Coordinates of C-alpha atoms in Angstrom, one line a residue:
X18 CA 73.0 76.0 123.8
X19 CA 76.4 74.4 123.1
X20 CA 78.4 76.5 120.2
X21 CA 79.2 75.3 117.0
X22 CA 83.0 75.0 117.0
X23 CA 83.3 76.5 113.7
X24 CA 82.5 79.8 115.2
X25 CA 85.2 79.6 118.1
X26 CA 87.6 82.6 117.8
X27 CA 91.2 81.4 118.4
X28 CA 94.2 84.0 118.7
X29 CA 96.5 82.5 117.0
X30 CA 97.8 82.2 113.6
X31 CA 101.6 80.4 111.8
X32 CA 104.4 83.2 111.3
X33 CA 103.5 84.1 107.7
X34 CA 106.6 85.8 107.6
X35 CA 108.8 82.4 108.2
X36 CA 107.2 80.5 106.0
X37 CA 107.5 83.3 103.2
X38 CA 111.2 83.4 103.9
X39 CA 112.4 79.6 104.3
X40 CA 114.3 79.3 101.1
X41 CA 116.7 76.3 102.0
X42 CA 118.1 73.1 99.6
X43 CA 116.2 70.7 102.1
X44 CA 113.4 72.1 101.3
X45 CA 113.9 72.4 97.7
X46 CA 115.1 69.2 97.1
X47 CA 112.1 67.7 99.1
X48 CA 109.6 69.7 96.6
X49 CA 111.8 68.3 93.9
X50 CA 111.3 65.2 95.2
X51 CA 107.6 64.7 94.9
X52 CA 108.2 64.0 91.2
X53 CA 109.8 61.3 91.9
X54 CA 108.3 57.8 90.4
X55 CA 108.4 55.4 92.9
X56 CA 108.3 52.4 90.3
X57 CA 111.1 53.6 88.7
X58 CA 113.5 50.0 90.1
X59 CA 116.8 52.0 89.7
X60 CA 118.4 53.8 92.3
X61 CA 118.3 57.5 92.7
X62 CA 121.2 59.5 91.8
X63 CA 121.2 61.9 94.4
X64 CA 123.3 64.9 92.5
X65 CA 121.7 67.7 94.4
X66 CA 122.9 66.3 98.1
X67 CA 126.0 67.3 99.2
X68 CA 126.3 64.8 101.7
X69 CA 128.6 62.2 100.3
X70 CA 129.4 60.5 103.8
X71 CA 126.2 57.8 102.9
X72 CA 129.0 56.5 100.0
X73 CA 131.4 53.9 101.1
X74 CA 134.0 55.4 99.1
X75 CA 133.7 58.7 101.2
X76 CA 133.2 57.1 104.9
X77 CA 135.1 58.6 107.9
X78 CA 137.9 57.6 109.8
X79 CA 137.6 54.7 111.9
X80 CA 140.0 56.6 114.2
X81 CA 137.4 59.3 114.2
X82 CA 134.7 57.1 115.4
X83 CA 137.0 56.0 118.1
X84 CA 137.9 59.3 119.4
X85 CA 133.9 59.7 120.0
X86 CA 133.4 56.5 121.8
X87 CA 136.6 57.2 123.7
X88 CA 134.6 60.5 124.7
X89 CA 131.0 58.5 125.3
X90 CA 132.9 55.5 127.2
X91 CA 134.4 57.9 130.0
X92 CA 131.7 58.9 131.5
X93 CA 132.8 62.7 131.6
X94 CA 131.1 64.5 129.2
X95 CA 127.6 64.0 130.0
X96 CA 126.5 67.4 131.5
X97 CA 125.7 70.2 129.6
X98 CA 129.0 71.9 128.4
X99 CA 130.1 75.7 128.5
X100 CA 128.0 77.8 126.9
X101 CA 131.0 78.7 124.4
X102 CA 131.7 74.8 123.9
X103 CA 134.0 72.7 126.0
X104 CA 137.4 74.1 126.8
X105 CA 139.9 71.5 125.8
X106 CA 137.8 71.6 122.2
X107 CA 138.1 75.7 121.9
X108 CA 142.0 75.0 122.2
X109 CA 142.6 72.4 120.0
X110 CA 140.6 74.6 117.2
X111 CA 142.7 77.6 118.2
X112 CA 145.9 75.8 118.1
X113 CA 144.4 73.6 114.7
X114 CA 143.8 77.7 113.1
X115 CA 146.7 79.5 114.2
X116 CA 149.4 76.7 112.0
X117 CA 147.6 78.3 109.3
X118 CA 147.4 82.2 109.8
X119 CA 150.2 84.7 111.2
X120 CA 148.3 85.1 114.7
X121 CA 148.2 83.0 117.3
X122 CA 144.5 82.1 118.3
X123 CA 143.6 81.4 121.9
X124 CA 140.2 79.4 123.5
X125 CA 138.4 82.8 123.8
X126 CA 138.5 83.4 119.8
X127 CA 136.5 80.5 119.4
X128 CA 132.9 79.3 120.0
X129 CA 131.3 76.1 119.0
X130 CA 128.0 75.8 117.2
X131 CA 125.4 73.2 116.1
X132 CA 126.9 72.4 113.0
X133 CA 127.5 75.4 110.3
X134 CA 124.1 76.3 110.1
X135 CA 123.7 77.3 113.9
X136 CA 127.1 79.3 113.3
X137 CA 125.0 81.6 110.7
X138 CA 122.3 81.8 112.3
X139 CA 124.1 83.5 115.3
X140 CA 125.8 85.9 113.0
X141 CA 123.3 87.1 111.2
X142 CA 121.1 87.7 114.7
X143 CA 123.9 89.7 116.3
X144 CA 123.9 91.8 112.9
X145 CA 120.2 92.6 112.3
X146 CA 119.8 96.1 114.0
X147 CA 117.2 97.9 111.8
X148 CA 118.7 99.5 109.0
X149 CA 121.7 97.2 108.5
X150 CA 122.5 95.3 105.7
X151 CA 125.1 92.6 104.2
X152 CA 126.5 92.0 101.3
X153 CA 126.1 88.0 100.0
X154 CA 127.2 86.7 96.8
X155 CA 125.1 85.3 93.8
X156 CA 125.1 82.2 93.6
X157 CA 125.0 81.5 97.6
X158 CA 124.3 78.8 100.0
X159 CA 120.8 79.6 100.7
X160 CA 120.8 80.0 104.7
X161 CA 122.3 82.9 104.6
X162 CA 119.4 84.6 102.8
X163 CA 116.6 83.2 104.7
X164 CA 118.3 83.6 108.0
X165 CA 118.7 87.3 107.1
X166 CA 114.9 87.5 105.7
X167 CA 113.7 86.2 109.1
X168 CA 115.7 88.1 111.0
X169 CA 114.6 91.0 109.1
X170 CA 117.9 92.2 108.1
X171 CA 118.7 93.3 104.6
X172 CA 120.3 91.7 101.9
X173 CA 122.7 93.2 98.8
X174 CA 123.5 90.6 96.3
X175 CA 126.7 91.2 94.7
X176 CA 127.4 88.9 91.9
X177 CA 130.4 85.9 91.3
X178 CA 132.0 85.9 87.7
X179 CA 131.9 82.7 86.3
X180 CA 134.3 84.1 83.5
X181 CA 136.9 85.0 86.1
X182 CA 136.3 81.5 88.1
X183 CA 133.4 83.4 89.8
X184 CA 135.9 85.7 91.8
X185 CA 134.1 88.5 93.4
X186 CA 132.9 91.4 91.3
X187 CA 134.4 94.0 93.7
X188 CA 133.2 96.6 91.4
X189 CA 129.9 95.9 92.5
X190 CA 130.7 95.1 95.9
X191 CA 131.4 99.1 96.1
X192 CA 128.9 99.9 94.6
X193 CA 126.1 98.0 96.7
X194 CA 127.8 99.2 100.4
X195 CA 126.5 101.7 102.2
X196 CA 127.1 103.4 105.7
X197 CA 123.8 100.6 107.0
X198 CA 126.4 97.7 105.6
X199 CA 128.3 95.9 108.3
X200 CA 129.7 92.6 106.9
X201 CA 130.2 91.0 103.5
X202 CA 129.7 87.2 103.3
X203 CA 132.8 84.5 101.9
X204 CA 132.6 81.3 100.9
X205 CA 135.7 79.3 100.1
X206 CA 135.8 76.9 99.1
X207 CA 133.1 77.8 96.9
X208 CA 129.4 76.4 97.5
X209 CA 128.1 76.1 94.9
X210 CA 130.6 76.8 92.3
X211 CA 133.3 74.8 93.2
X212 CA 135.9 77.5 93.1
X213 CA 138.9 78.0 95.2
X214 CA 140.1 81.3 95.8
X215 CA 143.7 82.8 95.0
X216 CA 145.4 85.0 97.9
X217 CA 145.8 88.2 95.9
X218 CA 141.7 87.7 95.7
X219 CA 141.2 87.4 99.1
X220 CA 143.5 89.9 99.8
X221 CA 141.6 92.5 97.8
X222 CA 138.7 91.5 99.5
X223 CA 139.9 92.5 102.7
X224 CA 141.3 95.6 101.5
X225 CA 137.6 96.1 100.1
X226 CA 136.3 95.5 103.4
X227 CA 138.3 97.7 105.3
X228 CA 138.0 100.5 103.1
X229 CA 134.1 99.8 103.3
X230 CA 134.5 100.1 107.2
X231 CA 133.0 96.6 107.5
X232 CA 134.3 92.8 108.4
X233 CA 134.6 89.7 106.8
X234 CA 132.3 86.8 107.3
X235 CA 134.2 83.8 105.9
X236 CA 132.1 80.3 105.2
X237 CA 135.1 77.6 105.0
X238 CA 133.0 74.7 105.6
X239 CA 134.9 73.2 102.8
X240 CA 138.3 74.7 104.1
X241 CA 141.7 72.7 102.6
X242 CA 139.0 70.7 100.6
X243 CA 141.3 71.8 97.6
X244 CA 142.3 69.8 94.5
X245 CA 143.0 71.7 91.8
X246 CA 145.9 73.9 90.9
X247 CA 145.2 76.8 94.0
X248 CA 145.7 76.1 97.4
X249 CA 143.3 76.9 100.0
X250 CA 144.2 80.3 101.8
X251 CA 141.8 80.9 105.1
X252 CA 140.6 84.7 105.1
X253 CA 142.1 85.0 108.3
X254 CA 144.8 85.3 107.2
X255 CA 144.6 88.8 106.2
X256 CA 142.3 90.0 109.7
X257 CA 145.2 92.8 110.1
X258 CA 143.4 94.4 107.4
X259 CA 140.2 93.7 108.4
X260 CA 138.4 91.7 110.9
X261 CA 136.8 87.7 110.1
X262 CA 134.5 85.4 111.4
X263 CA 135.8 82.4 110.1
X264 CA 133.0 79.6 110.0
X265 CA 133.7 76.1 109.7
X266 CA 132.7 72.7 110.8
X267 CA 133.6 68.5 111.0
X268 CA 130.9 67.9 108.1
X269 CA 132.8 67.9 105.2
X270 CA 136.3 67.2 105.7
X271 CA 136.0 64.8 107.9
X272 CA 132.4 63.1 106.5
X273 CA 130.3 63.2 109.6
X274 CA 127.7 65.7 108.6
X275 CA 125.4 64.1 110.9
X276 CA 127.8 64.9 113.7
X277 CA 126.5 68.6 114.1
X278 CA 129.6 70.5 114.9
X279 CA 130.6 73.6 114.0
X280 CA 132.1 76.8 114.8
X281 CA 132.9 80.2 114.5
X282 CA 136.7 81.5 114.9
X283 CA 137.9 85.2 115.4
X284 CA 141.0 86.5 113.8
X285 CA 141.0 90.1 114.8
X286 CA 144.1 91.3 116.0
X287 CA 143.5 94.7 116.2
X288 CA 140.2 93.9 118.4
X289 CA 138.1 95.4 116.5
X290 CA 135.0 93.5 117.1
X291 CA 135.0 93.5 120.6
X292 CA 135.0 96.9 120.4
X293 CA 131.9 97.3 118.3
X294 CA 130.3 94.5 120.8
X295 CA 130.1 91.9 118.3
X296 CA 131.7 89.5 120.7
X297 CA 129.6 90.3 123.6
X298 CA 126.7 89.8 121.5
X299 CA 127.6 86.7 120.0
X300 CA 128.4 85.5 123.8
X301 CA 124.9 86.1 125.0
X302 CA 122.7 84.7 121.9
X303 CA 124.4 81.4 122.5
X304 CA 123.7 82.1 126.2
X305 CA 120.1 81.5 125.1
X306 CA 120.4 78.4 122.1
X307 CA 121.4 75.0 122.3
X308 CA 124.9 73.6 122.2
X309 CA 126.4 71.0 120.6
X310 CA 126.5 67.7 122.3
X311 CA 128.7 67.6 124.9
X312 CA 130.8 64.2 124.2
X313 CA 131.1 65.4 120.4
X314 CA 132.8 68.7 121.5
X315 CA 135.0 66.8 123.7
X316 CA 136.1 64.4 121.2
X317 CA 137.1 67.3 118.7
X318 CA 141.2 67.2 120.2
X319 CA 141.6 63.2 119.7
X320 CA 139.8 64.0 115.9
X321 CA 142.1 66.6 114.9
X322 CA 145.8 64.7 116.4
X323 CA 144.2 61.9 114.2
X324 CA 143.6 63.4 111.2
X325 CA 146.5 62.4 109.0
X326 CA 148.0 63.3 105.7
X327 CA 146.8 60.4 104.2
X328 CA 143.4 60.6 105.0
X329 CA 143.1 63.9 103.3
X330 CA 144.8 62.9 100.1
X331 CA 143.0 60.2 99.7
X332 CA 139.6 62.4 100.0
X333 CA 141.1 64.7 98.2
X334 CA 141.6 62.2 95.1
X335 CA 138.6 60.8 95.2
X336 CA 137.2 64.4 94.6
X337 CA 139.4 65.4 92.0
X338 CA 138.8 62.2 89.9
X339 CA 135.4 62.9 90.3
X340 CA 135.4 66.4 89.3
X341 CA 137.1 65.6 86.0
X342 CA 134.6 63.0 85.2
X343 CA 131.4 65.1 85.8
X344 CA 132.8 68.0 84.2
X345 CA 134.0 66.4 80.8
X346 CA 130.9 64.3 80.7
X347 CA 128.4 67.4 81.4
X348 CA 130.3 69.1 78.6
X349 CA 129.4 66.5 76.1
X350 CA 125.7 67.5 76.7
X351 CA 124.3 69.6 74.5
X352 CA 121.3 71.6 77.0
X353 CA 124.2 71.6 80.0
X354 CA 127.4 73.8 80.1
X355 CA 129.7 73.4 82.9
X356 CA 131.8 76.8 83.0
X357 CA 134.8 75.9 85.0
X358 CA 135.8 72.6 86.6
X359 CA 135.5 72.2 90.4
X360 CA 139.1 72.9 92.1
X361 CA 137.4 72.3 95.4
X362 CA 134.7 71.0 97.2
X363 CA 132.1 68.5 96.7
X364 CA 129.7 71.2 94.3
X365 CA 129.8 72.3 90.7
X366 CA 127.4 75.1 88.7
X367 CA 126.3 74.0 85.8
X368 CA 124.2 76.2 83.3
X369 CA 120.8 75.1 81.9
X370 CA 120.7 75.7 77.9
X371 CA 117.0 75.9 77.3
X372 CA 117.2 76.9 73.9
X373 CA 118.2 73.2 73.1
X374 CA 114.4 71.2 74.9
X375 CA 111.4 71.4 74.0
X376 CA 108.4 71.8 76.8
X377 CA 111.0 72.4 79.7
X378 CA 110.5 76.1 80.7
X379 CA 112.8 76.6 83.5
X380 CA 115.1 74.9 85.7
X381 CA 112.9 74.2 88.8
X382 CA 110.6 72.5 85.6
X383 CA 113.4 70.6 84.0
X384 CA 114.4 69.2 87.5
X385 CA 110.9 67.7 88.7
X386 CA 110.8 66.6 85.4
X387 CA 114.2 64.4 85.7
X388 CA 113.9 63.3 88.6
X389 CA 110.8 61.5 87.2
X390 CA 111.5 60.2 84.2
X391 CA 114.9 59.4 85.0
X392 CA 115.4 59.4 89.1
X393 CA 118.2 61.6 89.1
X394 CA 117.9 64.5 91.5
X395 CA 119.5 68.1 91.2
X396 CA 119.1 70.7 93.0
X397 CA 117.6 73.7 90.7
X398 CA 120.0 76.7 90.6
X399 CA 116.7 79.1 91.8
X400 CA 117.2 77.5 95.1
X401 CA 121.0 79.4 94.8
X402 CA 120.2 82.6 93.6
X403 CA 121.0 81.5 89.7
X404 CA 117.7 80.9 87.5
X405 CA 118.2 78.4 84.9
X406 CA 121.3 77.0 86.7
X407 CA 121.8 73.4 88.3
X408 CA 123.7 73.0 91.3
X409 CA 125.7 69.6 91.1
X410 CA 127.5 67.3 94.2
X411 CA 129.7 65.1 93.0
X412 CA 130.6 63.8 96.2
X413 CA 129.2 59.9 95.5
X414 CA 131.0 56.8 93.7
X415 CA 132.3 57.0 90.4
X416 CA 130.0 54.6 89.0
X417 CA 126.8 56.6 90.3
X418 CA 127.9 59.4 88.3
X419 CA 128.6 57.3 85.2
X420 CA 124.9 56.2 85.5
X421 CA 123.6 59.6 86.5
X422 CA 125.2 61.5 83.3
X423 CA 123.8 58.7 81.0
X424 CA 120.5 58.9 82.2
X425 CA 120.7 62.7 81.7
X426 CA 122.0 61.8 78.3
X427 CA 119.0 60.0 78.0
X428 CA 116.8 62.4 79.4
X429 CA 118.0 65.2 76.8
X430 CA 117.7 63.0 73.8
X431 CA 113.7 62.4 74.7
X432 CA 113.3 66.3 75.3
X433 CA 116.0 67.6 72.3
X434 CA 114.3 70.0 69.8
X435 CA 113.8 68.3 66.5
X436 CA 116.9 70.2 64.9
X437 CA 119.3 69.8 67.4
X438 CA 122.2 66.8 67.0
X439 CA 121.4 63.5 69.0
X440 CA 124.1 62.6 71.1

């Protein structure tokens, strides 16, 4: 008698515990996205994407795209690299880091990732011994958290004052550590506030971390992606004090997100974390992950001997004309309060005022709701850490944030209680 194959047992099941913890803005924006009206004829303004490398305004280097066919067209990088990354790439990093911190950084201090995101994910698995925990801002990127939640190591959320230009409450930085915490998590520039952090800041953070017997994990994805009135300081610079894992990648600075290369960078002096066999570790997880293609590492000396002044300052402009236009147009609407204005990156926080709509209960709720009434996409603060926040890129042309802030204009007016004043 054959059997009905509804009653076949099968021993498997998904990882419940993934699924419950994958909290990412891809994933966010994608739920976001099924609002969308599809016969809406204008063009999305994609405000939630911080990829601004789709915008001719913000396209890379043609010298940049040489240096990786140079790479491709020799023939010599086709094999899989060194499990660390490819030697001549690890120097020019080193040498690249070391003009901008008091040590002098050799290949060995650096290891090459896929993109940023691989570079966190390598971290937080050489932390997660049972027991230990981190300390991670709020607001965050998002990674962090659900790379820690699958690898089953805690988080502490300490919390960024947007008063102070969301510094870091060290107050509460103290009073979440324990003898289980090992590392406290940096980002500056600041995703997703924008903020760019003073020395004497990053020097008390240090001093923080070394009188909490723990090291410094610092996210500069967005490193000398300044444009305001402090310049960018990396946190290595103070890893006498206490030891960093500085993180960093091509992505942003140099507008190849696509490009998946990244990096982690040691500035440890003292060697500290070799001692404590977070080197060793880190050394045999990416023994057993992928690597970064070969001819992309390789290309990584030509980018950086390429990578002139003027390139920079003319990102850099772009940006901070940007900035200034979000951020005074925001301000003129009455349900959204931008705090401070962005003195780096490509990201701004901007607080929801509910108090001011009518039938919009929350941010993830006033987001699906834009995007399909007005096809303008933002990523929901929730996604962040901040409930009833609104993360903002305004890495894109002028013109598509013109249009963006007028159809939120727009979008307010139709949902503005009765009493409030029409713009």
């Amino acid at each position: 008698m054959e059997m009905n194959r509804g009653d076949q047992h099968w021993n498997f099941h998904s990882n419940e515990h993934l699924n419950k913890s994958s909290i990412s803005v891809r994933g966010t924006l994608n739920l976001i996205s099924s609002h969308l009206n599809t016969h809406d004829p204008r063009p999305i303004i994609y405000f939630g994407r911080a990829d601004p490398s789709a915008y001719p305004s913000f396209r890379t280097s043609p010298l940049f795209v040489e240096s990786l066919v140079n790479t491709v067209q020799s023939f010599k990088f086709n094999s899989y690299p060194f499990t660390y990354g490819v030697l001549s790439a690890r120097r020019a990093l080193a040498e690249y880091y070391s003009n901008n911190v008091p040590y002098q950084l050799s290949p060995d201090d650096v290891f090459l990732t896929v993109g940023c995101t691989q570079a966190i994910e390598v971290i937080i698995a050489v932390l997660a011994r049972p027991g230990a925990n981190i300390l991670l801002s709020r607001p965050s990127y998002p990674q962090y958290e659900s790379r820690a939640a699958f690898e089953r190591l805690e988080v502490r959320n300490f919390d960024l004052i947007p008063e102070k230009g969301w510094e870091v409450d060290l107050d509460s930085v103290e009073a979440l550590a324990d003898n289980n915490t090992v590392a406290i998590v940096i980002i500056n520039p600041n995703n997703p506030c924008g903020s760019v952090y003073t020395y004497q800041h990053l020097k008390e953070i240090a001093e923080t971390a070394r009188k909490l017997g723990i090291f410094v994990i610092s996210d500069e994805v967005y490193a000398h992606m300044a444009f305001g009135n402090k310049p960018f300081v990396p946190m290595g610079v103070f890893g006498s004090i206490a030891p960093v894992l500085t993180l960093g990648s091509l992505s942003k600075k140099w507008c190849v997100p696509g490009w998946r290369l990244g990096w982690i960078l040691t500035t440890d002096p003292n060697g500290i974390l070799e001692k404590h066999g977070i080197m060793e570790s880190m050394k045999n997880y990416l023994d057993i992950t992928a690597d970064p293609p070969t001819c992309i590492q390789a290309a990584i000396p030509q980018i950086l001997a390429k990578t002139s002044d003027e390139f920079v300052s003319g990102l850099l402009d772009l940006l901070r004309t940007n900035a200034d236009i979000l951020y005074n147009k925001i301000n003129e609407i009455p349900c959204l309060t931008c705090p401070n204005k962005p003195e780096g990156t490509i990201l701004a926080m901007v607080k929801l005022n509910l108090e001011h709509l009518e039938g919009i209960s929350d941010d993830v709720d006033f987001c699906s709701k834009l995007v399909k009434e007005e096809s303008v996409l933002i990523l929901p603060g929730v996604a962040v850490g901040m409930k009833n926040w609104l993360r903002f890129s305004f890495g894109m042309e002028r013109s598509s944030i013109e249009d963006g802030v007028a159809r939120l204009k727009a979008f307010y007016q139709r949902h503005a209680k009765a009493n409030n004043h029409m713009l």
